[in-house]
Amino acid sequence: MKKLIVFDLDGTLAPSKSNLDAEMASLLHDLLSIVKVAVISGGAWSQFEKQVLSNFPRDDRLTRLSILPTCGTKFLQYAGEWEQLYSEDFTADEKETIVSSLKKGIETAAFPVEKTWGETIEDRGSQITYSALGQQAPLDEKEKWDPDLAKRKKIKSIVDTLIPQFSVRIGGATSIDVTKLGIDKAYGIGKLRDILGVALQEMIYVGDALFVGGNDYPAEEAGVISIPVRSPDETKRVIEAIIACLDPDQQFRSFQVDR
């Protein structure tokens, strides 16, 4: 019996840095009527407010929604307003070490970037994120820059050697996320288990970066059944399939996922 469906955000529920469309918002709202839902992504809390919550009905179903920004390094729940349960923030010295290592890795990899839109390295408190084209880059430009992940894999491999005391993951369309060692989506999954009282076997994770080194991969490593998707449209079909598996009394039936 599945009690919790966990989703990535960018590339899974919506295109990178884009809002949920009306169909996705409606499907998630329907899903919340029958099961708990969590969204865990590399984005900051402000991105969740804009991309997810701005398009969501403000009703009692929100109490069944958990939000885990910055790859699970923060956790928020709704009880009339959004309350933060924890935040695994870096110290000032840790931030300085990470930023300087990212800059060195980018310089060493030497991939040319002709134009950027906004800051390329963002301090999200509990996560430092490198976005190759800048935080505000147009989606079409981001999709062209590193479609096969080769550039970011090279940068990641360099940064891994510089700061082995931190976790470095590929995420989003052009980004690399750095968190405290062991504080990643697997950590967030563990927090969901402990706070919500839902066993790993009772969860499903849906994400677009479930490859080795991707920032969704730790969720699969944690032992959660994981469904890889290539786009929000595929995610919509997954949600429809889950809803279709409900009994008339709106309880989950067990179902097999074709891997």
GROMACS .gro file of C-alpha atoms in nm:
model
  259
    1MET     CA    1   0.000   0.000   0.000
    2LYS     CA    2   0.144   0.334  -0.105
    3LYS     CA    3   0.085   0.628   0.129
    4LEU     CA    4   0.321   0.895  -0.003
    5ILE     CA    5   0.415   1.009  -0.355
    6VAL     CA    6   0.732   1.219  -0.373
    7PHE     CA    7   0.811   1.437  -0.674
    8ASP     CA    8   1.108   1.631  -0.802
    9LEU     CA    9   1.014   1.978  -0.931
   10ASP     CA   10   1.215   2.112  -1.229
   11GLY     CA   11   1.190   1.882  -1.529
   12THR     CA   12   0.939   1.662  -1.345
   13LEU     CA   13   0.640   1.874  -1.239
   14ALA     CA   14   0.728   2.178  -1.451
   15PRO     CA   15   0.996   2.293  -1.695
   16SER     CA   16   1.300   2.447  -1.526
   17LYS     CA   17   1.210   2.759  -1.321
   18SER     CA   18   0.855   2.753  -1.466
   19ASN     CA   19   0.520   2.741  -1.288
   20LEU     CA   20   0.299   2.433  -1.280
   21ASP     CA   21   0.051   2.445  -1.565
   22ALA     CA   22  -0.322   2.421  -1.491
   23GLU     CA   23  -0.342   2.049  -1.571
   24MET     CA   24  -0.053   1.957  -1.341
   25ALA     CA   25  -0.188   2.170  -1.057
   26SER     CA   26  -0.528   2.004  -1.094
   27LEU     CA   27  -0.381   1.653  -1.099
   28LEU     CA   28  -0.172   1.716  -0.788
   29HIS     CA   29  -0.473   1.864  -0.611
   30ASP     CA   30  -0.672   1.551  -0.697
   31LEU     CA   31  -0.387   1.331  -0.578
   32LEU     CA   32  -0.375   1.516  -0.246
   33SER     CA   33  -0.735   1.419  -0.180
   34ILE     CA   34  -0.633   1.053  -0.152
   35VAL     CA   35  -0.267   1.034  -0.050
   36LYS     CA   36   0.012   1.242   0.098
   37VAL     CA   37   0.239   1.422  -0.146
   38ALA     CA   38   0.586   1.571  -0.110
   39VAL     CA   39   0.792   1.782  -0.347
   40ILE     CA   40   1.169   1.775  -0.299
   41SER     CA   41   1.394   1.972  -0.531
   42GLY     CA   42   1.715   2.173  -0.553
   43GLY     CA   43   1.525   2.501  -0.572
   44ALA     CA   44   1.503   2.751  -0.289
   45TRP     CA   45   1.179   2.800  -0.092
   46SER     CA   46   1.102   3.112  -0.299
   47GLN     CA   47   1.093   2.894  -0.612
   48PHE     CA   48   0.840   2.659  -0.454
   49GLU     CA   49   0.622   2.956  -0.358
   50LYS     CA   50   0.629   3.083  -0.716
   51GLN     CA   51   0.631   2.760  -0.917
   52VAL     CA   52   0.402   2.539  -0.709
   53LEU     CA   53   0.203   2.717  -0.443
   54SER     CA   54   0.103   3.023  -0.645
   55ASN     CA   55  -0.110   2.796  -0.866
   56PHE     CA   56  -0.251   2.581  -0.588
   57PRO     CA   57  -0.593   2.616  -0.424
   58ARG     CA   58  -0.548   2.730  -0.065
   59ASP     CA   59  -0.758   2.465   0.109
   60ASP     CA   60  -0.719   2.193   0.371
   61ARG     CA   61  -0.547   1.958   0.124
   62LEU     CA   62  -0.231   2.161   0.176
   63THR     CA   63  -0.194   1.991   0.515
   64ARG     CA   64  -0.115   1.671   0.321
   65LEU     CA   65   0.162   1.840   0.121
   66SER     CA   66   0.525   1.850   0.238
   67ILE     CA   67   0.777   2.084   0.074
   68LEU     CA   68   1.150   2.005   0.089
   69PRO     CA   69   1.358   2.279  -0.080
   70THR     CA   70   1.728   2.258  -0.164
   71CYS     CA   71   1.740   1.879  -0.207
   72GLY     CA   72   1.581   1.803   0.130
   73THR     CA   73   1.807   2.029   0.337
   74LYS     CA   74   1.490   2.213   0.448
   75PHE     CA   75   1.140   2.084   0.536
   76LEU     CA   76   0.816   2.283   0.548
   77GLN     CA   77   0.461   2.181   0.636
   78TYR     CA   78   0.133   2.370   0.625
   79ALA     CA   79  -0.075   2.441   0.936
   80GLY     CA   80  -0.264   2.754   0.837
   81GLU     CA   81   0.068   2.890   0.718
   82TRP     CA   82   0.393   2.730   0.607
   83GLU     CA   83   0.620   2.633   0.896
   84GLN     CA   84   0.985   2.532   0.862
   85LEU     CA   85   1.075   2.222   1.062
   86TYR     CA   86   1.451   2.230   1.002
   87SER     CA   87   1.723   2.381   0.783
   88GLU     CA   88   2.071   2.229   0.747
   89ASP     CA   89   2.251   2.558   0.679
   90PHE     CA   90   2.619   2.602   0.595
   91THR     CA   91   2.856   2.806   0.808
   92ALA     CA   92   3.019   3.114   0.651
   93ASP     CA   93   3.350   2.927   0.617
   94GLU     CA   94   3.180   2.631   0.448
   95LYS     CA   95   3.012   2.863   0.199
   96GLU     CA   96   3.344   3.028   0.115
   97THR     CA   97   3.511   2.689   0.058
   98ILE     CA   98   3.230   2.567  -0.167
   99VAL     CA   99   3.208   2.883  -0.378
  100SER     CA  100   3.585   2.897  -0.434
  101SER     CA  101   3.590   2.526  -0.528
  102LEU     CA  102   3.302   2.569  -0.773
  103LYS     CA  103   3.481   2.861  -0.936
  104LYS     CA  104   3.801   2.658  -0.966
  105GLY     CA  105   3.614   2.361  -1.111
  106ILE     CA  106   3.437   2.579  -1.366
  107GLU     CA  107   3.764   2.746  -1.464
  108THR     CA  108   3.946   2.412  -1.495
  109ALA     CA  109   3.671   2.252  -1.704
  110ALA     CA  110   3.688   2.555  -1.936
  111PHE     CA  111   3.348   2.534  -2.104
  112PRO     CA  112   3.273   2.866  -2.274
  113VAL     CA  113   2.957   3.052  -2.178
  114GLU     CA  114   2.884   3.341  -2.411
  115LYS     CA  115   2.602   3.500  -2.213
  116THR     CA  116   2.456   3.468  -1.865
  117TRP     CA  117   2.128   3.582  -1.713
  118GLY     CA  118   2.169   3.672  -1.346
  119GLU     CA  119   2.400   3.521  -1.085
  120THR     CA  120   2.564   3.190  -1.173
  121ILE     CA  121   2.640   3.084  -0.814
  122GLU     CA  122   2.355   3.120  -0.565
  123ASP     CA  123   2.370   3.084  -0.186
  124ARG     CA  124   2.050   2.908  -0.080
  125GLY     CA  125   2.153   2.882   0.286
  126SER     CA  126   2.164   2.505   0.307
  127GLN     CA  127   2.274   2.456  -0.054
  128ILE     CA  128   2.507   2.632  -0.297
  129THR     CA  129   2.390   2.604  -0.658
  130TYR     CA  130   2.588   2.671  -0.974
  131SER     CA  131   2.372   2.754  -1.276
  132ALA     CA  132   2.593   2.775  -1.583
  133LEU     CA  133   2.384   3.035  -1.768
  134GLY     CA  134   2.260   3.221  -1.462
  135GLN     CA  135   1.953   3.188  -1.242
  136GLN     CA  136   1.724   3.371  -1.485
  137ALA     CA  137   1.834   3.210  -1.812
  138PRO     CA  138   1.561   3.131  -2.068
  139LEU     CA  139   1.457   2.767  -2.077
  140ASP     CA  140   1.541   2.723  -2.447
  141GLU     CA  141   1.897   2.844  -2.384
  142LYS     CA  142   1.938   2.613  -2.085
  143GLU     CA  143   1.815   2.311  -2.277
  144LYS     CA  144   2.079   2.368  -2.546
  145TRP     CA  145   2.378   2.413  -2.317
  146ASP     CA  146   2.431   2.064  -2.172
  147PRO     CA  147   2.165   1.820  -2.297
  148ASP     CA  148   2.385   1.512  -2.251
  149LEU     CA  149   2.519   1.624  -1.909
  150ALA     CA  150   2.879   1.592  -2.031
  151LYS     CA  151   2.980   1.944  -1.927
  152ARG     CA  152   2.839   1.918  -1.578
  153LYS     CA  153   2.976   1.568  -1.527
  154LYS     CA  154   3.324   1.703  -1.596
  155ILE     CA  155   3.277   2.001  -1.365
  156LYS     CA  156   3.133   1.774  -1.096
  157SER     CA  157   3.427   1.532  -1.119
  158ILE     CA  158   3.669   1.821  -1.062
  159VAL     CA  159   3.471   1.973  -0.776
  160ASP     CA  160   3.434   1.630  -0.612
  161THR     CA  161   3.812   1.613  -0.572
  162LEU     CA  162   3.829   1.966  -0.430
  163ILE     CA  163   3.557   1.930  -0.165
  164PRO     CA  164   3.512   1.559  -0.082
  165GLN     CA  165   3.363   1.666   0.253
  166PHE     CA  166   3.048   1.784   0.071
  167SER     CA  167   2.788   1.623  -0.157
  168VAL     CA  168   2.798   1.743  -0.519
  169ARG     CA  169   2.506   1.654  -0.749
  170ILE     CA  170   2.387   1.738  -1.099
  171GLY     CA  171   2.039   1.890  -1.102
  172GLY     CA  172   1.805   2.107  -1.307
  173ALA     CA  173   1.885   2.192  -1.668
  174THR     CA  174   2.226   2.358  -1.619
  175SER     CA  175   2.292   2.332  -1.247
  176ILE     CA  176   2.516   2.162  -0.994
  177ASP     CA  177   2.403   2.149  -0.630
  178VAL     CA  178   2.632   2.128  -0.328
  179THR     CA  179   2.504   2.029   0.018
  180LYS     CA  180   2.655   1.899   0.338
  181LEU     CA  181   2.787   1.544   0.304
  182GLY     CA  182   2.501   1.302   0.338
  183ILE     CA  183   2.243   1.582   0.328
  184ASP     CA  184   2.074   1.511  -0.004
  185LYS     CA  185   1.743   1.372  -0.128
  186ALA     CA  186   1.808   1.045   0.055
  187TYR     CA  187   1.831   1.252   0.374
  188GLY     CA  188   1.503   1.422   0.280
  189ILE     CA  189   1.341   1.083   0.219
  190GLY     CA  190   1.454   0.975   0.565
  191LYS     CA  191   1.300   1.288   0.718
  192LEU     CA  192   0.972   1.220   0.537
  193ARG     CA  193   0.976   0.868   0.679
  194ASP     CA  194   1.040   0.989   1.033
  195ILE     CA  195   0.818   1.298   1.040
  196LEU     CA  196   0.521   1.153   0.848
  197GLY     CA  197   0.554   0.800   0.983
  198VAL     CA  198   0.557   0.650   0.633
  199ALA     CA  199   0.784   0.353   0.562
  200LEU     CA  200   1.014   0.360   0.257
  201GLN     CA  201   0.816   0.070   0.110
  202GLU     CA  202   0.505   0.288   0.126
  203MET     CA  203   0.657   0.563  -0.091
  204ILE     CA  204   0.705   0.621  -0.463
  205TYR     CA  205   0.955   0.874  -0.597
  206VAL     CA  206   0.913   1.040  -0.939
  207GLY     CA  207   1.201   1.237  -1.095
  208ASP     CA  208   1.389   1.321  -1.412
  209ALA     CA  209   1.744   1.287  -1.273
  210LEU     CA  210   1.744   0.927  -1.147
  211PHE     CA  211   2.077   0.850  -1.314
  212VAL     CA  212   2.399   0.794  -1.119
  213GLY     CA  213   2.523   1.136  -1.010
  214GLY     CA  214   2.184   1.300  -1.064
  215ASN     CA  215   2.027   1.478  -0.769
  216ASP     CA  216   1.727   1.240  -0.775
  217TYR     CA  217   1.945   0.928  -0.757
  218PRO     CA  218   1.988   0.934  -0.376
  219ALA     CA  219   1.614   0.875  -0.342
  220GLU     CA  220   1.649   0.548  -0.530
  221GLU     CA  221   1.961   0.460  -0.331
  222ALA     CA  222   1.754   0.508  -0.016
  223GLY     CA  223   1.536   0.215  -0.124
  224VAL     CA  224   1.226   0.393  -0.250
  225ILE     CA  225   1.052   0.262  -0.563
  226SER     CA  226   1.147   0.524  -0.821
  227ILE     CA  227   0.987   0.613  -1.153
  228PRO     CA  228   1.209   0.800  -1.402
  229VAL     CA  229   1.036   1.053  -1.626
  230ARG     CA  230   1.162   1.268  -1.911
  231SER     CA  231   0.915   1.555  -1.889
  232PRO     CA  232   0.618   1.697  -1.696
  233ASP     CA  233   0.389   1.539  -1.955
  234GLU     CA  234   0.517   1.194  -1.859
  235THR     CA  235   0.467   1.285  -1.493
  236LYS     CA  236   0.103   1.370  -1.564
  237ARG     CA  237   0.049   1.023  -1.704
  238VAL     CA  238   0.214   0.871  -1.394
  239ILE     CA  239  -0.020   1.068  -1.166
  240GLU     CA  240  -0.320   0.962  -1.373
  241ALA     CA  241  -0.209   0.598  -1.343
  242ILE     CA  242  -0.178   0.628  -0.966
  243ILE     CA  243  -0.521   0.786  -0.936
  244ALA     CA  244  -0.666   0.516  -1.164
  245CYS     CA  245  -0.543   0.252  -0.918
  246LEU     CA  246  -0.763   0.384  -0.639
  247ASP     CA  247  -1.051   0.184  -0.494
  248PRO     CA  248  -1.397   0.345  -0.479
  249ASP     CA  249  -1.334   0.429  -0.112
  250GLN     CA  250  -1.022   0.616  -0.226
  251GLN     CA  251  -0.762   0.387  -0.078
  252PHE     CA  252  -0.453   0.277  -0.270
  253ARG     CA  253  -0.438  -0.071  -0.417
  254SER     CA  254  -0.092  -0.212  -0.457
  255PHE     CA  255   0.032  -0.192  -0.809
  256GLN     CA  256   0.340  -0.292  -1.002
  257VAL     CA  257   0.561  -0.037  -1.169
  258ASP     CA  258   0.710  -0.154  -1.497
  259ARG     CA  259   1.080  -0.076  -1.458
   0.00000   0.00000   0.00000
